[in-house]
Amino acid sequence: YVTSFGPVSDVEMEYTMDVFFRQTWTDERLKFGGPAEILSLNNLMVSKIWTPDTFFRNGKKSIAHNMTTPNKLFRIMQNGTILYTMRLTINADCPMRLVNFPMDGHACPLKFGSYAYPKSEIIYTWKKGPLYSVEVPEESSSLLQYDLIGQTVSSETIKSNTGEYVIMTVYFHLQRKMGYFMIQIYTPCIMTVILSQVSFWINKESVPARTVFGITTVLTMTTLSISARHSLPKVSYATAMDWFIAVCFAFVFSALIEFAAVNYFTNLQTQKAKRK
């Protein structure tokens, strides 16, 4: 059960979330009889009972909350079924392919499984099936640049030198919001290109005015391209925004080149006329 999802960092390619992590298993040794159907144990008793050694394979940092007491719930049913719940804050890797940025979407995984016990000793399954095992309420998302559009789950078996292990994976599907980039990048770039074309209407003899227009728009595009990259990791490939800015820069720079060419040929014709 996800109580809070976010933030997501594009630069670090990671995300953070707060969850109630629930595990259920059956231990035949803990069966009991009596009037009580459920036996609740405090945190001191939990350490004396076997629990799965679950860890998050792509987790960078995980925190178990301890205020005001350890946030754990441990219940034993009469048939030996155990419910173990704890509150965790998890910081995990989210590999991103930013070719379509800022019109991109990502599937951020959370992978977990047993650290020491192979498949022959412990097998993980989704208790409520793939559709209902992970709950993410709409109000739990605290994302500014993304929409959390859903989640899917899967399980797989991997082989290593110490045996085969079951890996459970939850994918959180994110779609980037375009609003910020439309306001901060796309609209200024379009307006700068339009402004650069205004210089064509200025008299070709007005050299200072056309020079100011050309240089100002080129510097503006340079500033916009630098600011657009601040919120991204230093990837080695071009994104969709890079191509858009490059095309805008080409229009702006071509306007400056056009003025230089017109000014050169105008002066050339003037000199020829004087010689005649």
PDB file of C-alpha atoms in Angstrom:
ATOM      1  CA  TYR A   1       0.000   0.000   0.000  1.00  0.00           C
ATOM      2  CA  VAL A   2       1.654   3.227  -1.217  1.00  0.00           C
ATOM      3  CA  THR A   3       0.923   6.168   1.091  1.00  0.00           C
ATOM      4  CA  SER A   4       3.101   8.703  -0.757  1.00  0.00           C
ATOM      5  CA  PHE A   5       4.762   8.490  -4.176  1.00  0.00           C
ATOM      6  CA  GLY A   6       7.400  11.053  -5.131  1.00  0.00           C
ATOM      7  CA  PRO A   7       9.438  12.990  -5.821  1.00  0.00           C
ATOM      8  CA  VAL A   8      11.059  11.644  -8.996  1.00  0.00           C
ATOM      9  CA  SER A   9      14.548  12.924  -9.847  1.00  0.00           C
ATOM     10  CA  ASP A  10      15.469  13.025 -13.546  1.00  0.00           C
ATOM     11  CA  VAL A  11      19.060  14.024 -12.791  1.00  0.00           C
ATOM     12  CA  GLU A  12      19.718  11.128 -10.394  1.00  0.00           C
ATOM     13  CA  MET A  13      17.275   8.775 -12.167  1.00  0.00           C
ATOM     14  CA  GLU A  14      15.632   7.727  -8.928  1.00  0.00           C
ATOM     15  CA  TYR A  15      12.347   8.044  -7.066  1.00  0.00           C
ATOM     16  CA  THR A  16      11.160   7.996  -3.466  1.00  0.00           C
ATOM     17  CA  MET A  17       8.006   6.585  -1.932  1.00  0.00           C
ATOM     18  CA  ASP A  18       6.485   5.799   1.448  1.00  0.00           C
ATOM     19  CA  VAL A  19       4.766   2.399   1.751  1.00  0.00           C
ATOM     20  CA  PHE A  20       3.148  -0.061   4.106  1.00  0.00           C
ATOM     21  CA  PHE A  21       5.029  -3.224   3.109  1.00  0.00           C
ATOM     22  CA  ARG A  22       2.924  -6.294   3.923  1.00  0.00           C
ATOM     23  CA  GLN A  23       4.094  -9.896   3.945  1.00  0.00           C
ATOM     24  CA  THR A  24       2.084 -13.016   4.743  1.00  0.00           C
ATOM     25  CA  TRP A  25       3.302 -16.579   5.209  1.00  0.00           C
ATOM     26  CA  THR A  26       2.400 -19.739   7.123  1.00  0.00           C
ATOM     27  CA  ASP A  27       4.536 -21.225   9.885  1.00  0.00           C
ATOM     28  CA  GLU A  28       3.178 -24.604  11.060  1.00  0.00           C
ATOM     29  CA  ARG A  29       5.103 -24.272  14.323  1.00  0.00           C
ATOM     30  CA  LEU A  30       3.033 -21.258  15.385  1.00  0.00           C
ATOM     31  CA  LYS A  31      -0.418 -22.880  15.266  1.00  0.00           C
ATOM     32  CA  PHE A  32      -2.409 -22.404  18.448  1.00  0.00           C
ATOM     33  CA  GLY A  33      -5.873 -23.008  19.887  1.00  0.00           C
ATOM     34  CA  GLY A  34      -8.085 -21.067  22.235  1.00  0.00           C
ATOM     35  CA  PRO A  35     -10.740 -18.373  22.207  1.00  0.00           C
ATOM     36  CA  ALA A  36      -8.517 -15.814  20.463  1.00  0.00           C
ATOM     37  CA  GLU A  37      -8.488 -16.110  16.676  1.00  0.00           C
ATOM     38  CA  ILE A  38      -5.698 -13.574  16.185  1.00  0.00           C
ATOM     39  CA  LEU A  39      -2.638 -13.090  18.367  1.00  0.00           C
ATOM     40  CA  SER A  40      -0.935  -9.692  18.129  1.00  0.00           C
ATOM     41  CA  LEU A  41       2.716  -9.510  19.170  1.00  0.00           C
ATOM     42  CA  ASN A  42       4.744  -6.467  20.151  1.00  0.00           C
ATOM     43  CA  ASN A  43       8.024  -5.479  18.522  1.00  0.00           C
ATOM     44  CA  LEU A  44      10.145  -7.234  21.152  1.00  0.00           C
ATOM     45  CA  MET A  45       8.658 -10.614  20.233  1.00  0.00           C
ATOM     46  CA  VAL A  46       9.078 -10.145  16.487  1.00  0.00           C
ATOM     47  CA  SER A  47      12.847 -10.578  16.712  1.00  0.00           C
ATOM     48  CA  LYS A  48      12.351 -14.063  18.227  1.00  0.00           C
ATOM     49  CA  ILE A  49      10.278 -15.369  15.309  1.00  0.00           C
ATOM     50  CA  TRP A  50      11.485 -16.265  11.830  1.00  0.00           C
ATOM     51  CA  THR A  51      10.726 -13.627   9.188  1.00  0.00           C
ATOM     52  CA  PRO A  52      11.620 -13.502   5.473  1.00  0.00           C
ATOM     53  CA  ASP A  53      14.890 -11.734   4.666  1.00  0.00           C
ATOM     54  CA  THR A  54      13.270  -9.545   2.001  1.00  0.00           C
ATOM     55  CA  PHE A  55      15.392  -6.795   0.479  1.00  0.00           C
ATOM     56  CA  PHE A  56      14.947  -4.311  -2.376  1.00  0.00           C
ATOM     57  CA  ARG A  57      17.281  -5.177  -5.222  1.00  0.00           C
ATOM     58  CA  ASN A  58      17.235  -1.761  -6.915  1.00  0.00           C
ATOM     59  CA  GLY A  59      16.906   0.220  -3.700  1.00  0.00           C
ATOM     60  CA  LYS A  60      19.504   2.882  -2.969  1.00  0.00           C
ATOM     61  CA  LYS A  61      18.305   3.583   0.544  1.00  0.00           C
ATOM     62  CA  SER A  62      15.457   2.238   2.680  1.00  0.00           C
ATOM     63  CA  ILE A  63      14.340   3.588   6.042  1.00  0.00           C
ATOM     64  CA  ALA A  64      12.167   1.722   8.564  1.00  0.00           C
ATOM     65  CA  HIS A  65      10.258   4.286  10.626  1.00  0.00           C
ATOM     66  CA  ASN A  66      10.707   4.109  14.391  1.00  0.00           C
ATOM     67  CA  MET A  67       8.786   7.122  15.724  1.00  0.00           C
ATOM     68  CA  THR A  68       7.330   6.989  18.288  1.00  0.00           C
ATOM     69  CA  THR A  69       7.857   3.232  18.325  1.00  0.00           C
ATOM     70  CA  PRO A  70       8.900   0.928  15.463  1.00  0.00           C
ATOM     71  CA  ASN A  71       6.106   1.123  12.888  1.00  0.00           C
ATOM     72  CA  LYS A  72       5.498  -2.615  12.634  1.00  0.00           C
ATOM     73  CA  LEU A  73       2.462  -4.863  12.916  1.00  0.00           C
ATOM     74  CA  PHE A  74       2.793  -8.590  13.622  1.00  0.00           C
ATOM     75  CA  ARG A  75      -0.223 -10.903  13.895  1.00  0.00           C
ATOM     76  CA  ILE A  76      -0.517 -14.688  14.107  1.00  0.00           C
ATOM     77  CA  MET A  77      -3.710 -16.543  13.146  1.00  0.00           C
ATOM     78  CA  GLN A  78      -4.745 -19.874  14.686  1.00  0.00           C
ATOM     79  CA  ASN A  79      -3.706 -21.813  11.579  1.00  0.00           C
ATOM     80  CA  GLY A  80      -0.164 -20.401  11.768  1.00  0.00           C
ATOM     81  CA  THR A  81      -0.663 -17.725   9.108  1.00  0.00           C
ATOM     82  CA  ILE A  82       1.365 -14.595   9.879  1.00  0.00           C
ATOM     83  CA  LEU A  83       0.749 -11.012   8.802  1.00  0.00           C
ATOM     84  CA  TYR A  84       3.815  -8.783   9.033  1.00  0.00           C
ATOM     85  CA  THR A  85       3.488  -5.104   8.080  1.00  0.00           C
ATOM     86  CA  MET A  86       6.038  -2.327   8.352  1.00  0.00           C
ATOM     87  CA  ARG A  87       6.228   1.281   7.208  1.00  0.00           C
ATOM     88  CA  LEU A  88       9.166   2.035   4.905  1.00  0.00           C
ATOM     89  CA  THR A  89      10.524   4.964   2.941  1.00  0.00           C
ATOM     90  CA  ILE A  90      12.262   3.595  -0.153  1.00  0.00           C
ATOM     91  CA  ASN A  91      14.641   5.370  -2.502  1.00  0.00           C
ATOM     92  CA  ALA A  92      15.071   3.288  -5.670  1.00  0.00           C
ATOM     93  CA  ASP A  93      16.666   3.451  -9.122  1.00  0.00           C
ATOM     94  CA  CYS A  94      14.484   4.348 -12.108  1.00  0.00           C
ATOM     95  CA  PRO A  95      16.320   3.868 -15.425  1.00  0.00           C
ATOM     96  CA  MET A  96      15.150   6.490 -17.922  1.00  0.00           C
ATOM     97  CA  ARG A  97      15.476   6.795 -21.681  1.00  0.00           C
ATOM     98  CA  LEU A  98      15.090  10.498 -22.426  1.00  0.00           C
ATOM     99  CA  VAL A  99      15.059  10.467 -26.238  1.00  0.00           C
ATOM    100  CA  ASN A 100      11.461  11.769 -26.332  1.00  0.00           C
ATOM    101  CA  PHE A 101      11.910  14.287 -23.490  1.00  0.00           C
ATOM    102  CA  PRO A 102       9.726  16.147 -22.534  1.00  0.00           C
ATOM    103  CA  MET A 103       7.026  13.988 -24.163  1.00  0.00           C
ATOM    104  CA  ASP A 104       8.375  10.856 -22.521  1.00  0.00           C
ATOM    105  CA  GLY A 105       7.000   8.231 -20.171  1.00  0.00           C
ATOM    106  CA  HIS A 106       8.811   5.847 -17.857  1.00  0.00           C
ATOM    107  CA  ALA A 107       8.183   2.627 -15.948  1.00  0.00           C
ATOM    108  CA  CYS A 108       9.967   2.891 -12.599  1.00  0.00           C
ATOM    109  CA  PRO A 109      10.529  -0.570 -11.098  1.00  0.00           C
ATOM    110  CA  LEU A 110      10.655  -1.705  -7.490  1.00  0.00           C
ATOM    111  CA  LYS A 111      12.301  -5.122  -7.281  1.00  0.00           C
ATOM    112  CA  PHE A 112      12.402  -7.214  -4.135  1.00  0.00           C
ATOM    113  CA  GLY A 113      13.058 -10.780  -3.081  1.00  0.00           C
ATOM    114  CA  SER A 114      14.928 -12.947  -0.609  1.00  0.00           C
ATOM    115  CA  TYR A 115      18.567 -12.142   0.014  1.00  0.00           C
ATOM    116  CA  ALA A 116      19.747 -15.584   1.198  1.00  0.00           C
ATOM    117  CA  TYR A 117      16.988 -18.147   0.559  1.00  0.00           C
ATOM    118  CA  PRO A 118      16.822 -19.630  -2.975  1.00  0.00           C
ATOM    119  CA  LYS A 119      13.667 -20.696  -4.791  1.00  0.00           C
ATOM    120  CA  SER A 120      13.853 -24.176  -3.274  1.00  0.00           C
ATOM    121  CA  GLU A 121      13.394 -22.684   0.222  1.00  0.00           C
ATOM    122  CA  ILE A 122      11.175 -19.619  -0.265  1.00  0.00           C
ATOM    123  CA  ILE A 123       8.826 -18.595  -3.088  1.00  0.00           C
ATOM    124  CA  TYR A 124       7.199 -15.167  -3.323  1.00  0.00           C
ATOM    125  CA  THR A 125       3.709 -14.760  -4.805  1.00  0.00           C
ATOM    126  CA  TRP A 126       1.232 -11.886  -5.091  1.00  0.00           C
ATOM    127  CA  LYS A 127      -1.459 -12.589  -2.482  1.00  0.00           C
ATOM    128  CA  LYS A 128      -4.286 -10.693  -4.230  1.00  0.00           C
ATOM    129  CA  GLY A 129      -3.161 -11.410  -7.764  1.00  0.00           C
ATOM    130  CA  PRO A 130      -1.462  -9.032 -10.219  1.00  0.00           C
ATOM    131  CA  LEU A 131      -4.298  -6.469 -10.280  1.00  0.00           C
ATOM    132  CA  TYR A 132      -4.927  -5.789  -6.594  1.00  0.00           C
ATOM    133  CA  SER A 133      -1.708  -6.603  -4.744  1.00  0.00           C
ATOM    134  CA  VAL A 134      -0.338  -3.047  -5.047  1.00  0.00           C
ATOM    135  CA  GLU A 135      -2.595  -0.174  -4.005  1.00  0.00           C
ATOM    136  CA  VAL A 136      -1.772   3.412  -4.970  1.00  0.00           C
ATOM    137  CA  PRO A 137      -4.526   5.873  -3.966  1.00  0.00           C
ATOM    138  CA  GLU A 138      -4.906   8.879  -6.238  1.00  0.00           C
ATOM    139  CA  GLU A 139      -4.189  11.299  -3.399  1.00  0.00           C
ATOM    140  CA  SER A 140      -0.891   9.553  -2.558  1.00  0.00           C
ATOM    141  CA  SER A 141       0.887  10.920  -5.644  1.00  0.00           C
ATOM    142  CA  SER A 142       2.908  14.060  -4.876  1.00  0.00           C
ATOM    143  CA  LEU A 143       4.474  14.581  -8.306  1.00  0.00           C
ATOM    144  CA  LEU A 144       4.941  17.977  -9.953  1.00  0.00           C
ATOM    145  CA  GLN A 145       6.293  16.973 -13.366  1.00  0.00           C
ATOM    146  CA  TYR A 146       4.654  13.551 -13.802  1.00  0.00           C
ATOM    147  CA  ASP A 147       1.266  11.857 -13.830  1.00  0.00           C
ATOM    148  CA  LEU A 148       1.163   8.422 -12.211  1.00  0.00           C
ATOM    149  CA  ILE A 149      -1.019   6.605 -14.734  1.00  0.00           C
ATOM    150  CA  GLY A 150      -0.927   3.114 -13.222  1.00  0.00           C
ATOM    151  CA  GLN A 151       1.141   0.202 -12.025  1.00  0.00           C
ATOM    152  CA  THR A 152       1.765  -3.379 -13.099  1.00  0.00           C
ATOM    153  CA  VAL A 153       3.413  -6.311 -11.348  1.00  0.00           C
ATOM    154  CA  SER A 154       5.451  -9.285 -12.465  1.00  0.00           C
ATOM    155  CA  SER A 155       7.618 -12.057 -11.075  1.00  0.00           C
ATOM    156  CA  GLU A 156      10.639 -13.828 -12.454  1.00  0.00           C
ATOM    157  CA  THR A 157      13.320 -16.311 -11.493  1.00  0.00           C
ATOM    158  CA  ILE A 158      16.984 -15.431 -11.840  1.00  0.00           C
ATOM    159  CA  LYS A 159      20.012 -17.663 -11.577  1.00  0.00           C
ATOM    160  CA  SER A 160      23.207 -16.869  -9.710  1.00  0.00           C
ATOM    161  CA  ASN A 161      26.191 -18.751  -8.355  1.00  0.00           C
ATOM    162  CA  THR A 162      24.285 -19.523  -5.142  1.00  0.00           C
ATOM    163  CA  GLY A 163      21.057 -20.774  -6.741  1.00  0.00           C
ATOM    164  CA  GLU A 164      17.783 -19.614  -8.270  1.00  0.00           C
ATOM    165  CA  TYR A 165      15.902 -16.727  -6.663  1.00  0.00           C
ATOM    166  CA  VAL A 166      12.377 -15.400  -7.129  1.00  0.00           C
ATOM    167  CA  ILE A 167      12.249 -11.669  -7.910  1.00  0.00           C
ATOM    168  CA  MET A 168       9.029  -9.682  -7.552  1.00  0.00           C
ATOM    169  CA  THR A 169       8.734  -6.436  -9.511  1.00  0.00           C
ATOM    170  CA  VAL A 170       6.278  -3.538  -9.404  1.00  0.00           C
ATOM    171  CA  TYR A 171       6.363  -1.067 -12.296  1.00  0.00           C
ATOM    172  CA  PHE A 172       5.029   2.425 -11.641  1.00  0.00           C
ATOM    173  CA  HIS A 173       4.097   3.989 -14.988  1.00  0.00           C
ATOM    174  CA  LEU A 174       4.768   7.724 -15.260  1.00  0.00           C
ATOM    175  CA  GLN A 175       3.880  10.232 -17.976  1.00  0.00           C
ATOM    176  CA  ARG A 176       5.592  13.611 -17.984  1.00  0.00           C
ATOM    177  CA  LYS A 177       3.497  16.787 -17.796  1.00  0.00           C
ATOM    178  CA  MET A 178       4.139  19.253 -20.619  1.00  0.00           C
ATOM    179  CA  GLY A 179       2.875  22.437 -18.953  1.00  0.00           C
ATOM    180  CA  TYR A 180       6.141  23.551 -17.351  1.00  0.00           C
ATOM    181  CA  PHE A 181       8.168  23.073 -20.532  1.00  0.00           C
ATOM    182  CA  MET A 182       5.561  24.792 -22.711  1.00  0.00           C
ATOM    183  CA  ILE A 183       5.781  27.874 -20.494  1.00  0.00           C
ATOM    184  CA  GLN A 184       9.519  27.893 -19.792  1.00  0.00           C
ATOM    185  CA  ILE A 185      11.045  26.553 -23.030  1.00  0.00           C
ATOM    186  CA  TYR A 186       8.754  26.072 -26.024  1.00  0.00           C
ATOM    187  CA  THR A 187       6.853  29.362 -25.902  1.00  0.00           C
ATOM    188  CA  PRO A 188      10.006  31.526 -25.368  1.00  0.00           C
ATOM    189  CA  CYS A 189      11.779  29.698 -28.209  1.00  0.00           C
ATOM    190  CA  ILE A 190       8.879  30.259 -30.604  1.00  0.00           C
ATOM    191  CA  MET A 191       8.624  33.925 -29.631  1.00  0.00           C
ATOM    192  CA  THR A 192      12.379  34.368 -30.091  1.00  0.00           C
ATOM    193  CA  VAL A 193      12.207  32.897 -33.599  1.00  0.00           C
ATOM    194  CA  ILE A 194       9.327  35.236 -34.471  1.00  0.00           C
ATOM    195  CA  LEU A 195      11.286  38.169 -33.061  1.00  0.00           C
ATOM    196  CA  SER A 196      14.314  37.258 -35.174  1.00  0.00           C
ATOM    197  CA  GLN A 197      12.164  37.437 -38.320  1.00  0.00           C
ATOM    198  CA  VAL A 198      11.076  40.997 -37.439  1.00  0.00           C
ATOM    199  CA  SER A 199      14.544  42.161 -38.479  1.00  0.00           C
ATOM    200  CA  PHE A 200      13.578  41.440 -42.119  1.00  0.00           C
ATOM    201  CA  TRP A 201      11.119  44.354 -41.934  1.00  0.00           C
ATOM    202  CA  ILE A 202      13.733  46.825 -40.776  1.00  0.00           C
ATOM    203  CA  ASN A 203      15.415  48.975 -43.399  1.00  0.00           C
ATOM    204  CA  LYS A 204      18.605  47.312 -44.551  1.00  0.00           C
ATOM    205  CA  GLU A 205      20.410  50.597 -44.018  1.00  0.00           C
ATOM    206  CA  SER A 206      19.630  50.472 -40.260  1.00  0.00           C
ATOM    207  CA  VAL A 207      22.702  48.456 -39.386  1.00  0.00           C
ATOM    208  CA  PRO A 208      22.699  49.041 -35.586  1.00  0.00           C
ATOM    209  CA  ALA A 209      19.028  48.062 -35.181  1.00  0.00           C
ATOM    210  CA  ARG A 210      19.336  44.855 -37.197  1.00  0.00           C
ATOM    211  CA  THR A 211      22.597  43.947 -35.459  1.00  0.00           C
ATOM    212  CA  VAL A 212      20.980  44.335 -32.032  1.00  0.00           C
ATOM    213  CA  PHE A 213      18.035  42.171 -33.101  1.00  0.00           C
ATOM    214  CA  GLY A 214      20.281  39.426 -34.441  1.00  0.00           C
ATOM    215  CA  ILE A 215      22.739  39.253 -31.560  1.00  0.00           C
ATOM    216  CA  THR A 216      20.002  39.508 -28.905  1.00  0.00           C
ATOM    217  CA  THR A 217      17.971  36.641 -30.339  1.00  0.00           C
ATOM    218  CA  VAL A 218      21.054  34.429 -30.712  1.00  0.00           C
ATOM    219  CA  LEU A 219      22.049  35.058 -27.086  1.00  0.00           C
ATOM    220  CA  THR A 220      18.465  34.411 -25.964  1.00  0.00           C
ATOM    221  CA  MET A 221      18.388  31.041 -27.708  1.00  0.00           C
ATOM    222  CA  THR A 222      21.753  30.141 -26.183  1.00  0.00           C
ATOM    223  CA  THR A 223      20.431  30.955 -22.699  1.00  0.00           C
ATOM    224  CA  LEU A 224      17.252  28.927 -23.268  1.00  0.00           C
ATOM    225  CA  SER A 225      19.216  25.899 -24.474  1.00  0.00           C
ATOM    226  CA  ILE A 226      21.437  25.991 -21.381  1.00  0.00           C
ATOM    227  CA  SER A 227      18.505  26.368 -18.973  1.00  0.00           C
ATOM    228  CA  ALA A 228      16.651  23.495 -20.665  1.00  0.00           C
ATOM    229  CA  ARG A 229      19.522  21.157 -19.833  1.00  0.00           C
ATOM    230  CA  HIS A 230      19.693  22.053 -16.147  1.00  0.00           C
ATOM    231  CA  SER A 231      16.874  19.671 -15.207  1.00  0.00           C
ATOM    232  CA  LEU A 232      18.355  16.729 -17.124  1.00  0.00           C
ATOM    233  CA  PRO A 233      21.231  14.317 -16.532  1.00  0.00           C
ATOM    234  CA  LYS A 234      24.241  14.670 -18.807  1.00  0.00           C
ATOM    235  CA  VAL A 235      23.157  12.061 -21.348  1.00  0.00           C
ATOM    236  CA  SER A 236      25.222  11.438 -24.467  1.00  0.00           C
ATOM    237  CA  TYR A 237      22.298  11.532 -26.912  1.00  0.00           C
ATOM    238  CA  ALA A 238      20.005  14.301 -28.138  1.00  0.00           C
ATOM    239  CA  THR A 239      16.485  14.600 -26.767  1.00  0.00           C
ATOM    240  CA  ALA A 240      13.384  15.832 -28.600  1.00  0.00           C
ATOM    241  CA  MET A 241      13.802  19.193 -26.876  1.00  0.00           C
ATOM    242  CA  ASP A 242      17.419  19.424 -28.052  1.00  0.00           C
ATOM    243  CA  TRP A 243      16.284  18.962 -31.658  1.00  0.00           C
ATOM    244  CA  PHE A 244      13.540  21.561 -31.245  1.00  0.00           C
ATOM    245  CA  ILE A 245      15.963  24.105 -29.778  1.00  0.00           C
ATOM    246  CA  ALA A 246      18.513  23.311 -32.509  1.00  0.00           C
ATOM    247  CA  VAL A 247      15.941  24.041 -35.236  1.00  0.00           C
ATOM    248  CA  CYS A 248      14.913  27.283 -33.506  1.00  0.00           C
ATOM    249  CA  PHE A 249      18.574  28.259 -33.157  1.00  0.00           C
ATOM    250  CA  ALA A 250      19.093  27.581 -36.876  1.00  0.00           C
ATOM    251  CA  PHE A 251      16.249  29.967 -37.786  1.00  0.00           C
ATOM    252  CA  VAL A 252      17.573  32.659 -35.453  1.00  0.00           C
ATOM    253  CA  PHE A 253      21.165  32.286 -36.616  1.00  0.00           C
ATOM    254  CA  SER A 254      20.131  32.249 -40.282  1.00  0.00           C
ATOM    255  CA  ALA A 255      18.416  35.624 -39.773  1.00  0.00           C
ATOM    256  CA  LEU A 256      21.713  37.046 -38.506  1.00  0.00           C
ATOM    257  CA  ILE A 257      23.618  35.497 -41.420  1.00  0.00           C
ATOM    258  CA  GLU A 258      21.032  36.915 -43.844  1.00  0.00           C
ATOM    259  CA  PHE A 259      21.599  40.415 -42.494  1.00  0.00           C
ATOM    260  CA  ALA A 260      25.373  40.021 -42.756  1.00  0.00           C
ATOM    261  CA  ALA A 261      25.056  38.818 -46.369  1.00  0.00           C
ATOM    262  CA  VAL A 262      22.654  41.625 -47.334  1.00  0.00           C
ATOM    263  CA  ASN A 263      24.870  44.230 -45.699  1.00  0.00           C
ATOM    264  CA  TYR A 264      27.960  42.863 -47.470  1.00  0.00           C
ATOM    265  CA  PHE A 265      26.409  42.846 -50.950  1.00  0.00           C
ATOM    266  CA  THR A 266      24.799  46.267 -50.384  1.00  0.00           C
ATOM    267  CA  ASN A 267      28.179  47.763 -49.517  1.00  0.00           C
ATOM    268  CA  LEU A 268      29.720  45.998 -52.502  1.00  0.00           C
ATOM    269  CA  GLN A 269      27.147  47.463 -54.863  1.00  0.00           C
ATOM    270  CA  THR A 270      27.604  50.932 -53.332  1.00  0.00           C
ATOM    271  CA  GLN A 271      31.361  50.767 -53.880  1.00  0.00           C
ATOM    272  CA  LYS A 272      30.891  49.659 -57.495  1.00  0.00           C
ATOM    273  CA  ALA A 273      28.448  52.498 -58.096  1.00  0.00           C
ATOM    274  CA  LYS A 274      30.927  55.036 -56.724  1.00  0.00           C
ATOM    275  CA  ARG A 275      33.688  53.732 -58.997  1.00  0.00           C
ATOM    276  CA  LYS A 276      31.473  54.193 -62.034  1.00  0.00           C
TER     277      LYS A 276
END
